[in-house]
Tab-separated table of C-alpha atoms in Angstrom:
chain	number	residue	atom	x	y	z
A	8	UNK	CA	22.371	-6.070	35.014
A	9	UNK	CA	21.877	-9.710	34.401
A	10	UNK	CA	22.931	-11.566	31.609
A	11	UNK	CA	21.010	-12.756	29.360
A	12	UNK	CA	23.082	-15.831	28.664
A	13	UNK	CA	23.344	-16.669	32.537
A	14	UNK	CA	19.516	-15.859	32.495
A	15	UNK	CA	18.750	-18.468	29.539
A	16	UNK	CA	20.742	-20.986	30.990
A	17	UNK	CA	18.623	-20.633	34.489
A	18	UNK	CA	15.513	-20.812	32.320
A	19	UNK	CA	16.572	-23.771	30.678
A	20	UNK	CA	17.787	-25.469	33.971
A	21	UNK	CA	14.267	-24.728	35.745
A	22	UNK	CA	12.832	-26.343	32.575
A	23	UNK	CA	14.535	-29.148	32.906
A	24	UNK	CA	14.134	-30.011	36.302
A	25	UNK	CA	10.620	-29.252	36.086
A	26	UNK	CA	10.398	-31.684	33.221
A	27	UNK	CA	12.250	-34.387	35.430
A	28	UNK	CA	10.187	-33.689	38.061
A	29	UNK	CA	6.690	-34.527	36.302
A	30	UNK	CA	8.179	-37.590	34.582
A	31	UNK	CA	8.632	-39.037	38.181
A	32	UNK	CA	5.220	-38.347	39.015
A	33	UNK	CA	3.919	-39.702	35.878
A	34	UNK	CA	6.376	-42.802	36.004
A	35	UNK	CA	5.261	-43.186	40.462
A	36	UNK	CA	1.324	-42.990	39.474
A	37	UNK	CA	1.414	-45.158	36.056
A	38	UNK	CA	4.305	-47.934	37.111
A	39	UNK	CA	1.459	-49.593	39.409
A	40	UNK	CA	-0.628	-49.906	36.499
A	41	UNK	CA	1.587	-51.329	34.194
A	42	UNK	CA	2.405	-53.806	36.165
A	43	UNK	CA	-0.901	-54.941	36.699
A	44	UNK	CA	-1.595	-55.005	32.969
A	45	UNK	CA	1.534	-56.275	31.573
A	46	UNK	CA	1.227	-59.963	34.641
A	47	UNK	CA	-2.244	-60.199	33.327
A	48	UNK	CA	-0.745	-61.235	30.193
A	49	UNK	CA	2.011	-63.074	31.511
A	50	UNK	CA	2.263	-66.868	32.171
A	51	UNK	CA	1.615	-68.035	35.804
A	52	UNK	CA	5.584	-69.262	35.897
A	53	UNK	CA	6.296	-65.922	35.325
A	54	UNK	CA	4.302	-64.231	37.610
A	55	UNK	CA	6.237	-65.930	40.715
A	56	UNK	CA	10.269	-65.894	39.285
A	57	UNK	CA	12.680	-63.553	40.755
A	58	UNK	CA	13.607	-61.268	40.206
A	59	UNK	CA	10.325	-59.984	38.380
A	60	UNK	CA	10.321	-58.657	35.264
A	61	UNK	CA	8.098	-56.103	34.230
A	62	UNK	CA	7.757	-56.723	30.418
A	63	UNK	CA	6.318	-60.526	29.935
A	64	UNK	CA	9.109	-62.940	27.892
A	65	UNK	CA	6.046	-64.693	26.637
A	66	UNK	CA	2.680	-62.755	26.249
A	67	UNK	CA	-0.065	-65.158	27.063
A	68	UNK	CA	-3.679	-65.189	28.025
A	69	UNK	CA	-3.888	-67.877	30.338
A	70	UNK	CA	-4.645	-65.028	32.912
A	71	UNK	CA	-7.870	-63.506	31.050
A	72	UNK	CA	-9.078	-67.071	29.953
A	73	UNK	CA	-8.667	-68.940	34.143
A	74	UNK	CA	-10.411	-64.904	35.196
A	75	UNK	CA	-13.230	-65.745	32.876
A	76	UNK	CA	-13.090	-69.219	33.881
A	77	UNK	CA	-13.488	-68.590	37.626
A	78	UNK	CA	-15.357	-65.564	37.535
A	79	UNK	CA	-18.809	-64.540	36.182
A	80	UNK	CA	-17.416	-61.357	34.946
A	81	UNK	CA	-20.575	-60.361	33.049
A	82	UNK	CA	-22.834	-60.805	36.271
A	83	UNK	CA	-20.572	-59.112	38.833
A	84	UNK	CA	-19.648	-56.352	36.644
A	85	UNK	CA	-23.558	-56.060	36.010
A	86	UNK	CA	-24.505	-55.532	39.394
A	87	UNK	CA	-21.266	-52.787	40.188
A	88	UNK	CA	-23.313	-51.126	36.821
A	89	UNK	CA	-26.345	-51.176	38.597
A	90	UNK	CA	-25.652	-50.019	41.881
A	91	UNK	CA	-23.429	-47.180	40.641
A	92	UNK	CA	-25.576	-45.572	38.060
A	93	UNK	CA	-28.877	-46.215	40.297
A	94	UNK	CA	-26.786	-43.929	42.823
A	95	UNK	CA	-25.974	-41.260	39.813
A	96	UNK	CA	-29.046	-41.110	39.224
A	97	UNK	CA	-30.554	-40.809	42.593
A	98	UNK	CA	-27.948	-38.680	43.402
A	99	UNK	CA	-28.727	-36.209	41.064
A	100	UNK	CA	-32.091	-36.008	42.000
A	101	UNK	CA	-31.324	-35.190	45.194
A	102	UNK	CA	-28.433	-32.510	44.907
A	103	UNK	CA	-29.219	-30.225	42.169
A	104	UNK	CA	-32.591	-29.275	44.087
A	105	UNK	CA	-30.876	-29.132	47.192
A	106	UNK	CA	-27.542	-27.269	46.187
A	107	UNK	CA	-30.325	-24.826	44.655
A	108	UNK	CA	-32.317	-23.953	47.635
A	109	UNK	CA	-29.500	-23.451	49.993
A	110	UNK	CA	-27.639	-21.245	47.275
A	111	UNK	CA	-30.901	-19.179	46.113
A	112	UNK	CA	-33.467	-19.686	48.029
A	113	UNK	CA	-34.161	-17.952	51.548
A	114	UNK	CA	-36.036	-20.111	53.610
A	115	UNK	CA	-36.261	-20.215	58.043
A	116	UNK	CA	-33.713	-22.522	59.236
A	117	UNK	CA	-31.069	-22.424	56.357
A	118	UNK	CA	-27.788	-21.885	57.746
A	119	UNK	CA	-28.552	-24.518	60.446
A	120	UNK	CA	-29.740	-27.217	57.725
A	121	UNK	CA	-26.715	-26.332	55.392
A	122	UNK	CA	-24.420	-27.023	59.021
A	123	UNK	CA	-26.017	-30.285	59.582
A	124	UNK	CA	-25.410	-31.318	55.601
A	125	UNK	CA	-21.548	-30.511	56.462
A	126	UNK	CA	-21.601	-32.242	59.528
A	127	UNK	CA	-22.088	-35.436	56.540
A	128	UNK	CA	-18.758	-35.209	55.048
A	129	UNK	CA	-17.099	-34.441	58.122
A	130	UNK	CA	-18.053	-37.508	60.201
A	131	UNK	CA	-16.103	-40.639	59.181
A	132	UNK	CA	-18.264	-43.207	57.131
A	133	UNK	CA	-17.010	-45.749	59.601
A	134	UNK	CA	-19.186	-44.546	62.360
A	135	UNK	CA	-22.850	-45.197	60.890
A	136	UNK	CA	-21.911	-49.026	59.170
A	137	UNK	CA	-23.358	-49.931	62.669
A	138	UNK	CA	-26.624	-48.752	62.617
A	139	UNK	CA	-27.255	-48.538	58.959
A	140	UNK	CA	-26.494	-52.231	59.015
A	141	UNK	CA	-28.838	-52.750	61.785
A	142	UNK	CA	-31.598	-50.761	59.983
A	143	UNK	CA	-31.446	-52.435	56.717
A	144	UNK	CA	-31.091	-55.854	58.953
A	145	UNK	CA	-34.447	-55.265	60.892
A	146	UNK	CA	-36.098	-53.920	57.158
A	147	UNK	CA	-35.062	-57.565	55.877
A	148	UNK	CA	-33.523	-55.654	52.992
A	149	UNK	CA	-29.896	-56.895	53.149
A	150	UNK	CA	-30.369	-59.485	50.251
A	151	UNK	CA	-30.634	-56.938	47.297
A	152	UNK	CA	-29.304	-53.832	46.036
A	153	UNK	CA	-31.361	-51.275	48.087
A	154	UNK	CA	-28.476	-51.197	50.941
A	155	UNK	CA	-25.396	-50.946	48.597
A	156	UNK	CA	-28.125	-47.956	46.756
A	157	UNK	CA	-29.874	-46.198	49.514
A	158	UNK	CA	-27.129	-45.105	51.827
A	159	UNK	CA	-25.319	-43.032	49.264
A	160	UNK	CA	-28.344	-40.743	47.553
A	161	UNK	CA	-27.658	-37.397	49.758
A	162	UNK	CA	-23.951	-36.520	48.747
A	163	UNK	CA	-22.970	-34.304	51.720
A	164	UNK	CA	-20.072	-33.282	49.273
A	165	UNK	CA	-21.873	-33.100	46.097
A	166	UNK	CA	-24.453	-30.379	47.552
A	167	UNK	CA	-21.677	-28.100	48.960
A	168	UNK	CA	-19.714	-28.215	45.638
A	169	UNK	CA	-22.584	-27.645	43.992
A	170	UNK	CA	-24.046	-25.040	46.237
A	171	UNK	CA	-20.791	-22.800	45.778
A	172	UNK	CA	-20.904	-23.148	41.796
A	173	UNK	CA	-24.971	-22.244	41.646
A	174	UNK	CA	-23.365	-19.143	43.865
A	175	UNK	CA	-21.074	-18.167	41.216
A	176	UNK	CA	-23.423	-17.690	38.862
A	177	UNK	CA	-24.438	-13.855	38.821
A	178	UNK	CA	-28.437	-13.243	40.050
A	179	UNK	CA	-28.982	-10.783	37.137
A	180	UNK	CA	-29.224	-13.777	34.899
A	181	UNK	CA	-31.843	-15.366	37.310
A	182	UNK	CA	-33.596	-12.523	37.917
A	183	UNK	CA	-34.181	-11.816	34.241
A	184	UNK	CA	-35.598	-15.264	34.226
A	185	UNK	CA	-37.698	-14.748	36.855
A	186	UNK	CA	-39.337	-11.464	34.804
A	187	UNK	CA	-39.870	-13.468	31.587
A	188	UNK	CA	-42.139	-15.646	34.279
A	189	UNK	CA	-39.534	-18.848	34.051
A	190	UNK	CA	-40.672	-21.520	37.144
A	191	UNK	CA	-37.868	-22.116	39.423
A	192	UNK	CA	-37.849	-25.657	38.078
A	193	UNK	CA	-37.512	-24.080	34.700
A	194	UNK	CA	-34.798	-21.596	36.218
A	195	UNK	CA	-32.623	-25.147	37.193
A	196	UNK	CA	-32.906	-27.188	34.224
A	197	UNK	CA	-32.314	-24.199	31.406
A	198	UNK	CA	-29.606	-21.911	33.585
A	199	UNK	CA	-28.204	-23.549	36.972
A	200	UNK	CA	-27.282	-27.069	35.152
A	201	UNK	CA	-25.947	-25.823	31.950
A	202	UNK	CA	-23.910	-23.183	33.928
A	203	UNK	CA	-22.645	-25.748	36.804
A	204	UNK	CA	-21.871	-28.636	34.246
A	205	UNK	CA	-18.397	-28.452	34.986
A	206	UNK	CA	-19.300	-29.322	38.740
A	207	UNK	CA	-22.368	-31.670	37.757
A	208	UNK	CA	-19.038	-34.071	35.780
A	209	UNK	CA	-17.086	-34.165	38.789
A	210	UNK	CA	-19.446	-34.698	41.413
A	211	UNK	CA	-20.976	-37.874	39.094
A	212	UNK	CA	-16.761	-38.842	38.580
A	213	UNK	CA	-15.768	-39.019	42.156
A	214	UNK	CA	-18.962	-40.748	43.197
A	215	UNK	CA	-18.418	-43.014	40.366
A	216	UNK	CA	-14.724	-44.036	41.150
A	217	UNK	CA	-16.058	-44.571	45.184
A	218	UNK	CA	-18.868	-46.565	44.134
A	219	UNK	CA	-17.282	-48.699	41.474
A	220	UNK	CA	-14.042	-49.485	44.105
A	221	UNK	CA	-16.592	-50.167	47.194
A	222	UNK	CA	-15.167	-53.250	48.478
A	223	UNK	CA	-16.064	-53.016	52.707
A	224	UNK	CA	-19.639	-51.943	52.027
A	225	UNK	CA	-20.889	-54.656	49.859
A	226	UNK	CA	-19.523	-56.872	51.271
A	227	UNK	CA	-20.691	-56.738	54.756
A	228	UNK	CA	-24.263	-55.813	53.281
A	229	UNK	CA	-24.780	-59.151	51.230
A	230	UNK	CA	-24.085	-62.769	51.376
A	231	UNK	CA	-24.974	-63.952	48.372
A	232	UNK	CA	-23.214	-63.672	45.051
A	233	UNK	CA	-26.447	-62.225	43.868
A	234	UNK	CA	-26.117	-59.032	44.312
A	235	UNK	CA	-22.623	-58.653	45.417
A	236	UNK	CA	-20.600	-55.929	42.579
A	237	UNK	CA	-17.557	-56.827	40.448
A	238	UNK	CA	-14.976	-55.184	43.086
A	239	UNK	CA	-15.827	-58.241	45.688
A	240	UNK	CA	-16.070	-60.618	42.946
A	241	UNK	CA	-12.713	-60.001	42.031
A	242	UNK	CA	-11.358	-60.575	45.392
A	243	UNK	CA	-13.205	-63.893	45.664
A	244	UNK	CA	-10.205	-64.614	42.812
A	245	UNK	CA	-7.396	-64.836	45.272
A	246	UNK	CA	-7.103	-68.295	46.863
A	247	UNK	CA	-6.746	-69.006	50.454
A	248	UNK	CA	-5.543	-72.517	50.642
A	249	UNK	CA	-3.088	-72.676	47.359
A	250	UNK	CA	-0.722	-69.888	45.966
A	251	UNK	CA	-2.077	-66.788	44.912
A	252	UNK	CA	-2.846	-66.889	41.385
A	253	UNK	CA	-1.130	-63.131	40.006
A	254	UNK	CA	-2.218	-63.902	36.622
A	255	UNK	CA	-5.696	-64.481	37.142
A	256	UNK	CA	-5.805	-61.834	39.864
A	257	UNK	CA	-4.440	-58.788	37.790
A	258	UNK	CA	-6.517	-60.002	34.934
A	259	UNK	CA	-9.491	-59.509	37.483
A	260	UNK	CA	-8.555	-56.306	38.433
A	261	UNK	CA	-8.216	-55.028	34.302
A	262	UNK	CA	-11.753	-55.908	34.309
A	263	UNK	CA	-12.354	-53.579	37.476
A	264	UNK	CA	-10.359	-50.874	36.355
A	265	UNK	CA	-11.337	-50.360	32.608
A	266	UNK	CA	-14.596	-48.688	33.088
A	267	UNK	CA	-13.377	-46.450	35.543
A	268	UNK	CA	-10.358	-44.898	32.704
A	269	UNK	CA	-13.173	-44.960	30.031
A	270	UNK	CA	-15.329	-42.797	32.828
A	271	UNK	CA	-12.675	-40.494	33.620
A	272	UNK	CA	-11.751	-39.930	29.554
A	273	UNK	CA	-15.354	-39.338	29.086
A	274	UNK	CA	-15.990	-37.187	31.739
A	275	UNK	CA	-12.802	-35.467	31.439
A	276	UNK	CA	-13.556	-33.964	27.638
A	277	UNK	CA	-17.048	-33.286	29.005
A	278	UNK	CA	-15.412	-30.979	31.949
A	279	UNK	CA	-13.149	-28.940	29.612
A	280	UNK	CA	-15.957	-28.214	27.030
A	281	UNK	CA	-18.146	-27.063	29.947
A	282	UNK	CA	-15.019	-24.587	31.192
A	283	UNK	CA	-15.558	-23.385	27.660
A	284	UNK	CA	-19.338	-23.174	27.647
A	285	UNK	CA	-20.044	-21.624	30.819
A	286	UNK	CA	-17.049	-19.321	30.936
A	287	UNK	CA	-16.724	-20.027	34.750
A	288	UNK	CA	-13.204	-20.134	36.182
């Protein structure tokens, strides 16, 4: 028979290095951004002593004020706004409908349609810059948002998430719907959405992260300050011909990151109450 004490003590040990073990993580993931908060308020002399220092001597804002300065933060982060809720948006209207038909709907040709919309996620992006470049090129389309907008509205991804949560949700429910004469359209908004929220959240989270970071895309699809978003704006910061400016640069980057951490609090608290709600698990 084991002892309790000896068992205790193995409990405690296990607790301890599991403890140990997350702070690591936690400390591996959130060092990075410390750092890049803590030299956006540091002076530019500190930014380039050695060795570095990761708390700033002397807190300044020289970094926000030259980011500000050299940077039409308002305009850039205005278009990454645009083009990243336009795609919600669009996305949404595309998905739910689609996610719905392929998970309750029998139609001729579904399994091969539902293969083809897999086939999306599983070919590298890389492969169609090419040609959708060339198609937006010969539209004379590439100075505005439609090409940073257009090529992103079917979520491959989104609709197979999707699709397997709409399965989940028993066909009693819908079928009692159907008997009280509820429109399929009806059917959607009042039972699939509510019941799929959880989904809904972090299909619209992931897209937003992708969108927001786009760097590549955007960048190759415009020329212009114009319409170019906040995430090529703040690379614009870092100077070729003169030391790089980590100040300015990480103050740049706070700008690019805060929406994203008030996105993922918001959508976060959002995703647990709909866990709750729905009772799917």
């Amino acid at each position: 028979m084991e002892n309790p004490n000896t068992a205790r003590m193995l409990r405690c040990v296990r607790s301890v290095i599991s403890a140990a073990f997350k702070l690591l993580v936690i400390f591996i993931v959130a060092y990075p951004f410390l750092w890049m908060v803590f030299t956006a308020f540091k002076p530019y002399r500190e930014t380039i002593t050695y060795p570095p220092t990761l708390l700033p001597t002397t807190w300044s804002l020289e970094g926000l004020t030259s980011c500000l300065a050299e940077l039409d933060v308002h305009h850039f982060m205005k278009n990454s706004l645009v083009v990243s809720i336009s795609v919600l948006i669009l996305q949404y209207i595309v998905i739910i409908p689609a996610a719905y038909a392929f998970a309750r709907v029998r139609f001729p040709g579904r399994s091969l349609l539902f293969g083809i919309v897999l086939l999306g996620f599983m070919i590298p992006q890389q492969v169609t810059f090419v040609p959708v470049y060339l198609i937006f090129s010969k539209a004379k389309a590439l100075q505005s948002y439609w090409p940073q907008i257009l090529p992103f509205v079917a979520n491959a991804f989104g609709i197979f998430l999707l699709r397997q949560y709409f399965m989940q949700i028993p066909e009693e429910i819908i079928e009692s719907a159907r008997m009280d004469s509820a429109s399929e359209p009806k059917i959607i908004f009042s039972i699939m959405i509510p019941m799929a929220r959880t989904a809904l959240f972090t299909i619209g989270l992931l897209s937003f992260i992708s969108l927001w970071n786009s760097y590549f895309w955007p960048l190759i699809m415009t020329t212009k300050n114009t319409f170019r978003p906040l995430s090529v704006g703040v690379a614009m910061l870092k100077s070729v011909d003169a030391s790089i400016p980590w100040h300015t640069l990480m103050a740049g980057n706070l700008f690019l990151t805060c929406p994203i951490l008030i996105a993922y609090l918001f959508a976060n608290k959002q995703i647990r109450k709909a866990f709750v709600y729905s009772g799917i698990k």
